[in-house]
């Protein structure tokens, strides 16, 4: 299954863009060509004919520069040189003849693409010529006093090209035009710089040496094109080696991480499904210990070849994550579609003969897999990996040779696990008993609120577990804040406030040191983000903040308002509800605020002291 984009709208936009560019280019061509002079000497006609032949040859020789491989044919140098020597009309006439011949030579390319390309070149040449004349440039010999006019013409030629291409693709994809133009500039500025400088070199050579200079330039250009192609091919070979795992031939961990980040961005912006599978060979250590590492490497290579072939067929990306672990990144796949694909692969692997696998518990080569799918609350790639890894852990517990979707564990097991995790977190929270008992009591109350809200939100067992544990541990970073600040009775200074704000970063770092609590990091890090984007540490706003982190912000703030704090007055429950409504849409998510307010009002208006003992 390959990722699909909306086809009809992009086709209409593409055709409209082509039509608009073609109309504008045709108009500018007809407007300029009226001034074409045919009163050239025989030498000048010979030179123009030679430039026409040069443009045809250079069309097929391009500059291609790492890392993106941006291409630009060097015929632009000829058109610009013609503009500087003979003027805009002559350059456009040269372009027309070249474009007609290209269309005949490349008949497989749609006619409208040839027309659009001709129109964009026309706009570029017209713009460069207009600026050249406007800045006082004169045709013929290159003069130092008019250097500004040459530089201006070259800049405009480049800028119009980038702008036209940016507008063309923006009208198709409707993505951020600033980001798109910036990307085009980064990719092509070096290529254009080379070609535009060469156009000045060609102008000097032609003016001083005529056809001889043109032939010399042609030879140098072909040589440079060949050299740059060799350089790019060498770079691509090195890059391919850098992103491949040498033992299996699959993409390596670094490539997977970069691709995952890009795919998450795409899934977020386009609202398309994205699934990830973590795959681990069952009992690989036992096989390695029995047959040795060389045979184990062969087994890894076999699985890698199977994954690579099937991934290519399914339109997904397979990578070696490390050791005997692999990943399948599946854009366009829902978690159920991913499960079907992974189970098909698993059965294929089971049926693959390999020396010595009969000693393994399943008497065949097998793997376990954990599957997670992107959803709006995943703000970081590491969380998607953690969820797939947790699902893999669950699959191993169920006897291996099985694929599991994250969150599909048996409920009773979830209850046992959450009870143990709560005890582990409470051991950390006990440190607050001597340092800041208010934070200890606050964390307990927030945990109880979260337990109730998880039921109202109808969370599945695994999401509920993550939410309530995140609520319990959300302020753990305050362990790093000095006792004097945590227990200060007076208002905090700006420096002290900055120290308080750092607790979200410190808490995240603490959680990331324990594999069991890595999935709780978003609750620790993001519970002080605001709905309007004025929170910390990142300034996320609206749906950029995971839904349950927005819920935790409301719970945390409500309890902070209704409990004693050294740096603010305590509010009654009624006052706190009024504050929630007042800040709804700015600090808090409006819908979640009303849901929480309805829950609190349903608690019969208990005062804070009573609420602490009852909730």
Coordinates of C-alpha atoms in Angstrom, one line a residue:
X1 CA 0.0 0.0 0.0
X2 CA 1.5 3.3 -1.1
X3 CA 0.7 6.7 0.4
X4 CA -1.9 8.5 -1.6
X5 CA -2.4 12.2 -2.0
X6 CA -5.6 13.9 -3.1
X7 CA -5.2 13.6 -6.9
X8 CA -8.1 15.6 -8.4
X9 CA -7.4 18.9 -6.6
X10 CA -3.6 18.7 -7.3
X11 CA -4.3 18.0 -11.0
X12 CA -6.6 21.0 -11.3
X13 CA -4.1 23.2 -9.5
X14 CA -1.3 22.0 -11.7
X15 CA -3.2 22.7 -14.9
X16 CA -4.2 26.1 -13.7
X17 CA -0.6 27.0 -12.8
X18 CA 0.6 25.8 -16.2
X19 CA -2.1 27.9 -17.9
X20 CA -1.3 31.0 -15.9
X21 CA 2.5 30.7 -16.4
X22 CA 2.0 30.0 -20.1
X23 CA -0.2 33.0 -20.6
X24 CA 2.1 35.3 -18.8
X25 CA 5.2 34.0 -20.6
X26 CA 3.6 34.2 -24.0
X27 CA 2.5 37.8 -23.4
X28 CA 6.0 38.8 -22.3
X29 CA 7.5 37.0 -25.3
X30 CA 5.2 38.7 -27.8
X31 CA 5.8 42.1 -26.0
X32 CA 9.6 41.8 -26.2
X33 CA 10.0 40.1 -29.6
X34 CA 8.5 43.1 -31.4
X35 CA 11.9 44.9 -30.8
X36 CA 13.9 42.1 -32.3
X37 CA 16.4 43.4 -34.8
X38 CA 17.5 41.3 -37.7
X39 CA 20.2 43.7 -38.9
X40 CA 23.2 41.6 -37.8
X41 CA 26.5 41.2 -39.6
X42 CA 27.5 37.8 -41.0
X43 CA 29.8 37.2 -38.1
X44 CA 27.1 38.1 -35.6
X45 CA 24.7 35.7 -37.3
X46 CA 27.3 33.0 -37.2
X47 CA 27.9 33.7 -33.5
X48 CA 24.1 33.5 -32.8
X49 CA 23.9 30.2 -34.7
X50 CA 26.8 28.9 -32.7
X51 CA 25.1 30.0 -29.4
X52 CA 22.0 28.2 -30.5
X53 CA 24.0 25.0 -31.1
X54 CA 25.7 25.5 -27.7
X55 CA 22.4 25.9 -25.9
X56 CA 21.2 22.6 -27.4
X57 CA 24.4 20.8 -26.3
X58 CA 24.4 22.3 -22.8
X59 CA 20.8 21.5 -22.2
X60 CA 21.9 17.9 -21.7
X61 CA 24.8 18.7 -19.4
X62 CA 23.8 19.7 -15.9
X63 CA 25.4 20.7 -12.6
X64 CA 24.4 18.3 -9.8
X65 CA 25.7 19.2 -6.3
X66 CA 25.4 17.2 -3.1
X67 CA 23.6 16.7 -0.8
X68 CA 20.1 17.2 -2.4
X69 CA 21.3 16.6 -6.0
X70 CA 19.8 19.9 -7.3
X71 CA 20.1 20.0 -11.1
X72 CA 20.3 23.0 -13.4
X73 CA 21.1 22.8 -17.1
X74 CA 23.9 25.1 -18.2
X75 CA 21.9 26.5 -21.2
X76 CA 21.0 29.4 -18.9
X77 CA 24.5 30.6 -19.2
X78 CA 24.1 30.9 -23.0
X79 CA 20.7 32.7 -22.7
X80 CA 22.2 35.2 -20.3
X81 CA 25.3 35.8 -22.3
X82 CA 23.0 36.4 -25.4
X83 CA 21.0 38.9 -23.3
X84 CA 24.2 40.8 -22.3
X85 CA 25.6 40.9 -25.8
X86 CA 22.6 41.1 -28.1
X87 CA 19.7 42.1 -25.8
X88 CA 16.5 40.5 -24.5
X89 CA 14.7 40.0 -27.8
X90 CA 17.6 38.0 -29.3
X91 CA 17.8 35.9 -26.1
X92 CA 14.1 35.1 -26.3
X93 CA 14.3 34.2 -30.0
X94 CA 17.2 31.9 -29.1
X95 CA 15.1 30.4 -26.3
X96 CA 12.1 29.9 -28.7
X97 CA 14.2 28.0 -31.3
X98 CA 15.8 25.8 -28.6
X99 CA 12.5 25.0 -27.0
X100 CA 10.9 24.0 -30.3
X101 CA 13.8 21.7 -31.0
X102 CA 13.7 20.2 -27.5
X103 CA 9.9 19.5 -27.9
X104 CA 10.7 17.6 -31.1
X105 CA 13.5 15.6 -29.5
X106 CA 11.5 14.8 -26.4
X107 CA 8.1 14.0 -27.7
X108 CA 7.4 11.7 -24.8
X109 CA 7.2 14.7 -22.6
X110 CA 3.7 16.4 -22.5
X111 CA 3.4 19.5 -24.7
X112 CA 2.1 21.6 -21.8
X113 CA 5.3 20.8 -19.8
X114 CA 7.4 22.1 -22.7
X115 CA 5.2 25.2 -22.9
X116 CA 5.3 25.8 -19.2
X117 CA 9.1 25.5 -19.1
X118 CA 9.4 27.9 -22.1
X119 CA 7.1 30.4 -20.3
X120 CA 9.1 30.3 -17.0
X121 CA 12.4 30.8 -18.9
X122 CA 10.8 33.7 -20.8
X123 CA 9.7 35.3 -17.5
X124 CA 13.2 34.9 -16.1
X125 CA 15.0 36.3 -19.2
X126 CA 12.5 39.2 -19.4
X127 CA 13.0 40.0 -15.7
X128 CA 16.7 39.9 -16.0
X129 CA 16.8 42.0 -19.1
X130 CA 14.5 44.6 -17.6
X131 CA 16.7 45.0 -14.5
X132 CA 19.9 45.0 -16.7
X133 CA 18.6 47.9 -18.7
X134 CA 17.0 49.7 -15.7
X135 CA 20.4 49.7 -13.9
X136 CA 22.2 51.2 -16.9
X137 CA 23.6 48.0 -18.4
X138 CA 24.8 48.2 -22.1
X139 CA 24.9 45.4 -24.6
X140 CA 28.2 44.2 -25.9
X141 CA 31.5 44.5 -24.1
X142 CA 31.3 43.8 -20.3
X143 CA 32.1 47.1 -18.5
X144 CA 33.2 47.3 -14.9
X145 CA 31.2 50.6 -14.4
X146 CA 28.0 48.6 -15.1
X147 CA 28.9 45.7 -12.8
X148 CA 25.8 46.4 -10.7
X149 CA 23.5 45.9 -13.6
X150 CA 25.0 42.4 -14.3
X151 CA 24.7 41.4 -10.7
X152 CA 21.2 42.7 -10.5
X153 CA 20.2 40.8 -13.6
X154 CA 21.7 37.6 -12.3
X155 CA 19.9 37.9 -8.9
X156 CA 16.6 38.6 -10.6
X157 CA 17.0 35.6 -13.0
X158 CA 17.7 33.3 -10.0
X159 CA 14.9 34.8 -7.8
X160 CA 12.2 34.5 -10.5
X161 CA 13.1 30.9 -11.1
X162 CA 12.9 30.0 -7.4
X163 CA 9.7 32.0 -7.0
X164 CA 7.9 30.5 -10.0
X165 CA 8.8 26.9 -8.9
X166 CA 7.7 27.7 -5.3
X167 CA 4.4 29.1 -6.4
X168 CA 3.8 26.2 -8.8
X169 CA 4.3 23.6 -6.0
X170 CA 2.5 25.7 -3.4
X171 CA -0.6 25.8 -5.5
X172 CA -0.5 22.0 -5.8
X173 CA 0.3 21.0 -2.2
X174 CA -0.8 24.2 -0.3
X175 CA 2.1 23.8 2.1
X176 CA 4.0 26.7 3.7
X177 CA 5.3 28.8 0.8
X178 CA 7.9 30.5 3.0
X179 CA 9.3 27.1 4.0
X180 CA 9.1 25.9 0.4
X181 CA 11.0 28.8 -1.1
X182 CA 13.5 28.7 1.7
X183 CA 14.1 25.0 0.9
X184 CA 14.5 25.7 -2.8
X185 CA 17.0 28.4 -2.0
X186 CA 19.1 26.1 0.2
X187 CA 19.0 23.4 -2.4
X188 CA 19.8 25.4 -5.6
X189 CA 21.7 28.6 -4.6
X190 CA 25.2 27.0 -5.1
X191 CA 24.1 25.5 -8.5
X192 CA 22.8 28.9 -9.7
X193 CA 25.8 30.7 -8.4
X194 CA 28.1 28.6 -10.5
X195 CA 25.9 28.9 -13.6
X196 CA 25.4 32.7 -13.3
X197 CA 29.1 33.3 -12.9
X198 CA 29.8 31.1 -15.9
X199 CA 27.4 33.3 -17.9
X200 CA 29.6 36.3 -17.2
X201 CA 32.7 34.3 -18.2
X202 CA 31.0 33.3 -21.4
X203 CA 30.1 36.9 -22.2
X204 CA 33.8 37.9 -21.8
X205 CA 35.0 35.0 -23.9
X206 CA 32.5 35.6 -26.7
X207 CA 33.1 39.4 -26.8
X208 CA 36.9 39.0 -26.9
X209 CA 37.3 35.7 -28.8
X210 CA 34.1 35.1 -30.7
X211 CA 33.3 31.5 -31.7
X212 CA 36.6 30.3 -30.3
X213 CA 35.7 31.6 -26.9
X214 CA 32.3 29.9 -27.2
X215 CA 33.9 26.6 -28.1
X216 CA 36.4 26.9 -25.3
X217 CA 33.5 27.6 -22.9
X218 CA 31.6 24.6 -24.2
X219 CA 34.5 22.3 -23.6
X220 CA 35.0 23.6 -20.1
X221 CA 31.3 23.3 -19.3
X222 CA 31.1 19.7 -20.5
X223 CA 34.2 18.9 -18.5
X224 CA 32.8 20.5 -15.3
X225 CA 29.4 18.8 -15.8
X226 CA 31.1 15.4 -16.0
X227 CA 33.3 16.3 -13.0
X228 CA 30.3 17.3 -10.9
X229 CA 28.4 14.2 -11.9
X230 CA 31.4 12.0 -10.8
X231 CA 31.4 14.0 -7.5
X232 CA 27.7 13.5 -7.0
X233 CA 27.9 9.8 -7.8
X234 CA 30.7 9.4 -5.4
X235 CA 28.8 11.3 -2.7
X236 CA 25.7 9.2 -3.3
X237 CA 27.7 6.0 -3.0
X238 CA 29.2 7.2 0.3
X239 CA 25.8 8.3 1.5
X240 CA 24.3 4.9 0.6
X241 CA 27.0 3.2 2.6
X242 CA 26.3 5.6 5.5
X243 CA 22.6 4.9 5.7
X244 CA 22.8 1.1 5.2
X245 CA 23.5 -1.6 7.7
X246 CA 26.4 -3.6 6.2
X247 CA 25.3 -6.9 7.7
X248 CA 21.7 -7.0 6.5
X249 CA 21.6 -4.5 3.7
X250 CA 18.7 -2.7 5.4
X251 CA 18.6 0.9 6.3
X252 CA 20.4 1.6 9.6
X253 CA 19.2 3.2 12.8
X254 CA 20.2 6.7 11.9
X255 CA 18.3 6.6 8.7
X256 CA 15.3 5.2 10.4
X257 CA 15.3 8.0 13.0
X258 CA 15.5 10.7 10.4
X259 CA 12.8 9.1 8.2
X260 CA 10.5 8.6 11.2
X261 CA 10.7 12.3 12.1
X262 CA 9.7 13.2 8.5
X263 CA 6.9 10.7 8.3
X264 CA 5.4 11.9 11.6
X265 CA 5.5 15.5 10.3
X266 CA 3.7 14.4 7.1
X267 CA 1.1 12.3 9.0
X268 CA 0.5 15.3 11.3
X269 CA 0.1 17.8 8.5
X270 CA -1.9 15.6 6.2
X271 CA -3.9 13.6 8.8
X272 CA -2.8 10.3 7.2
X273 CA -2.3 7.1 9.1
X274 CA 1.2 6.0 10.1
X275 CA 2.2 2.7 11.8
X276 CA 5.5 1.4 13.2
X277 CA 6.4 -2.2 14.0
X278 CA 9.3 -3.2 16.2
X279 CA 10.5 -6.7 15.4
X280 CA 12.7 -8.9 17.5
X281 CA 14.0 -12.3 16.6
X282 CA 12.9 -14.8 19.2
X283 CA 15.6 -16.6 21.2
X284 CA 18.4 -15.2 18.9
X285 CA 20.9 -15.3 21.8
X286 CA 20.3 -19.0 22.2
X287 CA 20.9 -19.6 18.5
X288 CA 24.1 -17.4 18.6
X289 CA 25.5 -19.2 21.7
X290 CA 24.9 -22.6 20.0
X291 CA 26.1 -22.0 16.5
X292 CA 28.4 -19.0 16.9
X293 CA 28.3 -15.4 15.8
X294 CA 29.2 -16.0 12.2
X295 CA 26.2 -18.3 11.7
X296 CA 24.1 -15.8 13.7
X297 CA 25.1 -13.0 11.3
X298 CA 23.9 -15.2 8.4
X299 CA 20.6 -15.6 10.1
X300 CA 20.4 -11.8 10.5
X301 CA 21.2 -11.4 6.8
X302 CA 18.5 -13.9 5.8
X303 CA 15.8 -12.0 7.8
X304 CA 17.1 -8.7 6.4
X305 CA 16.7 -9.9 2.8
X306 CA 13.2 -11.1 3.5
X307 CA 12.2 -7.8 5.1
X308 CA 13.8 -5.8 2.4
X309 CA 12.0 -7.7 -0.4
X310 CA 8.6 -7.6 1.2
X311 CA 9.0 -4.0 2.4
X312 CA 9.7 -2.9 -1.2
X313 CA 6.6 -4.8 -2.4
X314 CA 4.4 -3.3 0.3
X315 CA 5.7 0.3 -0.1
X316 CA 7.1 0.5 3.5
X317 CA 10.6 0.9 4.9
X318 CA 12.5 -1.8 6.8
X319 CA 15.5 -0.9 8.9
X320 CA 17.8 -2.6 11.4
X321 CA 17.3 -0.9 14.7
X322 CA 20.1 -2.7 16.5
X323 CA 21.2 -6.2 17.5
X324 CA 18.4 -8.6 16.5
X325 CA 15.8 -5.8 16.4
X326 CA 14.3 -4.4 13.2
X327 CA 11.7 -1.8 12.3
X328 CA 9.0 -1.5 9.7
X329 CA 7.8 2.1 9.1
X330 CA 4.5 2.0 7.3
X331 CA 3.1 5.3 6.1
X332 CA -0.6 5.0 5.0
X333 CA -1.2 1.9 7.2
X334 CA -3.7 1.8 10.0
X335 CA -2.7 -0.4 13.0
X336 CA -5.0 -3.2 11.7
X337 CA -3.5 -3.0 8.2
X338 CA -0.1 -3.0 9.8
X339 CA -1.0 -6.1 11.9
X340 CA -2.1 -8.0 8.7
X341 CA 1.2 -7.1 7.0
X342 CA 3.4 -8.0 10.0
X343 CA 1.6 -11.3 10.5
X344 CA 2.0 -12.2 6.8
X345 CA 5.7 -11.5 7.2
X346 CA 5.9 -13.5 10.4
X347 CA 4.2 -16.6 8.7
X348 CA 6.6 -16.2 5.8
X349 CA 9.6 -16.2 8.2
X350 CA 8.2 -19.3 10.0
X351 CA 8.1 -21.1 6.7
X352 CA 11.7 -20.2 5.7
X353 CA 14.2 -23.0 6.2
X354 CA 17.5 -22.2 7.9
X355 CA 20.2 -24.4 9.4
X356 CA 19.8 -25.1 13.1
X357 CA 16.5 -23.3 13.8
X358 CA 15.0 -26.6 14.9
X359 CA 16.7 -26.0 18.3
X360 CA 14.6 -23.0 19.0
X361 CA 11.4 -23.3 21.0
X362 CA 9.1 -23.0 18.0
X363 CA 11.3 -25.2 15.9
X364 CA 11.5 -22.6 13.2
X365 CA 12.8 -19.1 12.7
X366 CA 10.3 -16.7 14.3
X367 CA 10.0 -13.1 15.6
X368 CA 7.8 -11.2 17.9
X369 CA 6.5 -7.7 16.9
X370 CA 5.0 -4.7 18.6
X371 CA 2.9 -2.2 16.6
X372 CA 2.0 1.4 17.4
X373 CA 0.2 3.9 15.3
X374 CA 0.6 7.7 15.1
X375 CA -2.2 9.8 16.7
X376 CA -2.6 13.5 17.4
X377 CA -1.3 13.1 21.0
X378 CA 2.1 11.8 19.9
X379 CA 4.2 15.0 19.7
X380 CA 7.6 13.3 19.6
X381 CA 9.0 10.4 17.6
X382 CA 10.4 8.7 20.7
X383 CA 6.9 8.2 22.1
X384 CA 5.8 6.2 19.0
X385 CA 9.0 4.0 19.3
X386 CA 8.3 3.5 23.0
X387 CA 4.8 2.4 22.4
X388 CA 5.9 -0.1 19.7
X389 CA 8.6 -1.3 22.1
X390 CA 6.0 -1.8 24.9
X391 CA 3.8 -3.7 22.5
X392 CA 6.8 -5.9 21.6
X393 CA 7.4 -6.5 25.3
X394 CA 3.8 -7.6 25.7
X395 CA 4.1 -9.9 22.7
X396 CA 7.2 -11.6 24.3
X397 CA 5.2 -12.1 27.5
X398 CA 2.5 -13.9 25.6
X399 CA 4.8 -16.7 24.4
X400 CA 6.7 -15.0 21.4
X401 CA 6.1 -15.6 17.7
X402 CA 3.2 -13.1 17.8
X403 CA 2.4 -9.5 16.8
X404 CA 0.8 -7.2 19.3
X405 CA -0.8 -3.8 18.9
X406 CA 0.0 -1.3 21.6
X407 CA -2.8 -1.0 24.1
X408 CA -4.3 -4.4 23.5
X409 CA -3.0 -6.1 26.7
X410 CA -5.3 -8.0 28.9
X411 CA -7.0 -5.6 31.4
X412 CA -6.2 -7.6 34.5
X413 CA -2.5 -7.6 33.6
X414 CA -2.7 -3.8 33.1
X415 CA -4.2 -3.4 36.6
X416 CA -1.4 -5.5 38.1
X417 CA 1.3 -3.5 36.2
X418 CA -0.2 -0.1 37.2
X419 CA -0.3 -1.0 40.8
X420 CA 3.4 -1.9 40.8
X421 CA 4.3 1.2 38.8
X422 CA 2.4 3.4 41.3
X423 CA 4.4 1.9 44.1
X424 CA 7.6 2.6 42.3
X425 CA 6.7 6.2 41.6
X426 CA 5.5 6.7 45.2
X427 CA 9.0 5.7 46.4
X428 CA 10.3 8.6 44.4
X429 CA 7.6 10.9 45.7
X430 CA 8.4 10.0 49.3
X431 CA 11.5 12.2 48.9
X432 CA 9.2 15.2 48.9
X433 CA 8.0 14.3 52.4
X434 CA 11.1 16.1 53.9
X435 CA 11.7 18.6 51.0
X436 CA 8.2 19.8 50.1
X437 CA 5.2 18.0 51.6
X438 CA 2.9 20.3 49.6
X439 CA 4.2 18.8 46.3
X440 CA 3.8 15.3 47.7
X441 CA 0.1 15.9 48.6
X442 CA -0.5 17.8 45.4
X443 CA 0.8 14.9 43.3
X444 CA -1.5 12.5 45.1
X445 CA -4.5 14.7 44.6
X446 CA -3.8 15.2 40.9
X447 CA -3.4 11.4 40.5
X448 CA -6.9 10.9 42.0
X449 CA -8.4 13.5 39.7
X450 CA -6.7 11.8 36.7
X451 CA -8.1 8.4 37.7
X452 CA -11.6 9.9 37.7
X453 CA -11.1 11.8 34.4
X454 CA -9.7 8.7 32.7
X455 CA -13.1 7.1 33.2
X456 CA -15.0 10.1 32.0
X457 CA -12.8 10.2 28.9
X458 CA -13.3 6.5 28.3
X459 CA -9.6 5.8 27.9
X460 CA -8.4 2.4 27.0
X461 CA -6.5 0.5 29.6
X462 CA -3.0 1.3 28.4
X463 CA -3.7 5.0 27.8
X464 CA -5.4 5.3 31.2
X465 CA -2.3 3.8 32.8
X466 CA 0.0 6.3 31.1
X467 CA -2.2 9.2 32.0
X468 CA -2.7 8.5 35.7
X469 CA 1.0 7.6 36.1
X470 CA 2.0 10.8 34.3
X471 CA -0.3 12.7 36.6
X472 CA 1.3 11.1 39.7
X473 CA 4.9 11.9 38.5
X474 CA 4.3 15.2 36.7
X475 CA 6.2 17.4 39.3
X476 CA 9.1 15.0 39.9
X477 CA 11.5 17.5 38.5
X478 CA 10.9 19.7 41.5
X479 CA 13.3 17.4 43.4
X480 CA 16.0 19.4 41.7
X481 CA 14.7 22.8 43.0
X482 CA 16.4 24.1 46.2
X483 CA 14.4 23.7 49.4
X484 CA 14.5 27.5 50.0
X485 CA 12.6 28.2 46.8
X486 CA 10.0 25.4 47.2
X487 CA 9.1 26.5 50.7
X488 CA 9.5 30.3 50.3
X489 CA 6.6 32.3 51.9
X490 CA 7.2 35.5 50.0
X491 CA 6.6 36.1 46.3
X492 CA 9.2 34.5 44.0
X493 CA 11.8 36.6 42.2
X494 CA 12.2 36.4 38.4
X495 CA 15.3 34.2 38.9
X496 CA 13.5 31.9 41.3
X497 CA 10.6 31.6 38.8
X498 CA 13.0 30.6 36.1
X499 CA 14.3 27.9 38.4
X500 CA 10.7 26.7 39.1
X501 CA 10.1 26.6 35.3
X502 CA 13.0 24.3 34.7
X503 CA 11.4 21.5 36.7
X504 CA 9.7 20.3 33.6
X505 CA 13.0 19.7 31.8
X506 CA 14.6 18.2 34.8
X507 CA 11.6 15.9 35.3
X508 CA 11.7 14.8 31.7
X509 CA 15.4 13.9 32.0
X510 CA 14.7 11.9 35.2
X511 CA 11.9 9.9 33.5
X512 CA 14.0 9.2 30.4
X513 CA 16.7 7.4 32.5
X514 CA 14.1 4.7 33.3
X515 CA 12.7 2.6 30.5
X516 CA 9.6 2.0 32.4
X517 CA 8.8 5.7 32.7
X518 CA 10.0 7.1 29.3
X519 CA 6.4 7.1 28.0
X520 CA 5.4 9.5 30.9
X521 CA 7.9 12.2 29.7
X522 CA 5.2 14.2 27.7
X523 CA 3.1 14.6 30.8
X524 CA 6.1 15.8 32.8
X525 CA 7.4 18.1 30.1
X526 CA 4.2 19.6 28.7
X527 CA 1.8 20.1 31.7
X528 CA 2.7 23.9 31.8
X529 CA 2.0 24.5 28.1
X530 CA -0.9 26.8 27.4
X531 CA -3.7 26.5 24.9
X532 CA -2.9 29.9 23.4
X533 CA 0.8 29.1 23.0
X534 CA 2.2 31.2 25.8
X535 CA 3.2 28.4 28.1
X536 CA 6.6 26.7 28.6
X537 CA 8.9 25.1 27.8
X538 CA 8.1 25.0 24.0
X539 CA 5.2 27.4 23.5
X540 CA 3.0 24.8 21.9
X541 CA -0.6 25.8 21.3
X542 CA -3.9 24.1 20.7
X543 CA -3.7 20.6 19.2
X544 CA 0.1 20.8 19.2
X545 CA -0.2 19.9 22.9
X546 CA -1.3 16.3 23.3
X547 CA -5.0 16.0 24.5
X548 CA -4.2 14.3 27.8
X549 CA -1.4 16.8 28.5
X550 CA -4.1 19.6 28.1
X551 CA -6.3 17.7 30.5
X552 CA -3.4 17.4 33.0
X553 CA -2.8 21.2 32.8
X554 CA -6.4 21.8 33.9
X555 CA -6.2 19.3 36.7
X556 CA -2.8 20.6 37.9
X557 CA -4.0 24.2 37.8
X558 CA -7.2 23.5 39.6
X559 CA -5.6 21.7 42.4
X560 CA -2.9 24.4 42.6
X561 CA -5.6 27.1 43.0
X562 CA -7.6 25.2 45.6
X563 CA -4.6 24.1 47.8
X564 CA -2.2 26.0 49.9
X565 CA 0.8 27.3 48.0
X566 CA 3.7 29.5 49.5
X567 CA 3.4 32.0 46.6
X568 CA -0.3 32.5 46.1
X569 CA -3.6 32.8 47.9
X570 CA -5.9 29.7 48.1
X571 CA -9.1 29.9 46.1
X572 CA -12.4 28.3 47.0
X573 CA -13.8 25.7 44.6
X574 CA -16.3 28.2 43.2
X575 CA -13.5 30.8 42.6
X576 CA -11.3 28.1 41.0
X577 CA -14.2 27.1 38.6
X578 CA -14.6 30.8 37.7
X579 CA -10.9 31.0 37.0
X580 CA -11.1 28.0 34.8
X581 CA -13.9 29.5 32.8
X582 CA -12.1 32.9 32.6
X583 CA -9.0 31.3 31.2
X584 CA -10.8 28.9 28.9
X585 CA -9.5 29.3 25.4
X586 CA -6.3 31.0 26.6
X587 CA -4.6 28.9 29.2
X588 CA -7.0 25.9 29.0
X589 CA -8.6 23.8 26.4
X590 CA -12.3 25.0 26.3
X591 CA -13.9 21.6 25.8
X592 CA -11.8 19.9 28.4
X593 CA -12.4 22.8 30.8
X594 CA -16.1 22.3 30.7
X595 CA -15.8 18.6 31.1
X596 CA -13.7 19.0 34.2
X597 CA -15.9 21.7 35.6
X598 CA -19.0 19.5 35.2
X599 CA -17.1 16.7 37.0
X600 CA -16.1 19.1 39.9
X601 CA -19.7 20.5 40.2
X602 CA -20.9 16.9 40.4
X603 CA -18.7 16.5 43.5
X604 CA -21.3 18.6 45.4
X605 CA -19.1 21.6 46.0
X606 CA -16.7 20.2 48.6
X607 CA -14.2 22.6 50.1
X608 CA -10.4 21.9 49.5
X609 CA -9.8 20.3 52.8
X610 CA -12.7 18.0 52.4
X611 CA -11.9 17.3 48.7
X612 CA -8.4 16.2 49.7
X613 CA -9.8 13.5 52.0
X614 CA -12.7 12.5 49.8
X615 CA -11.2 12.4 46.3

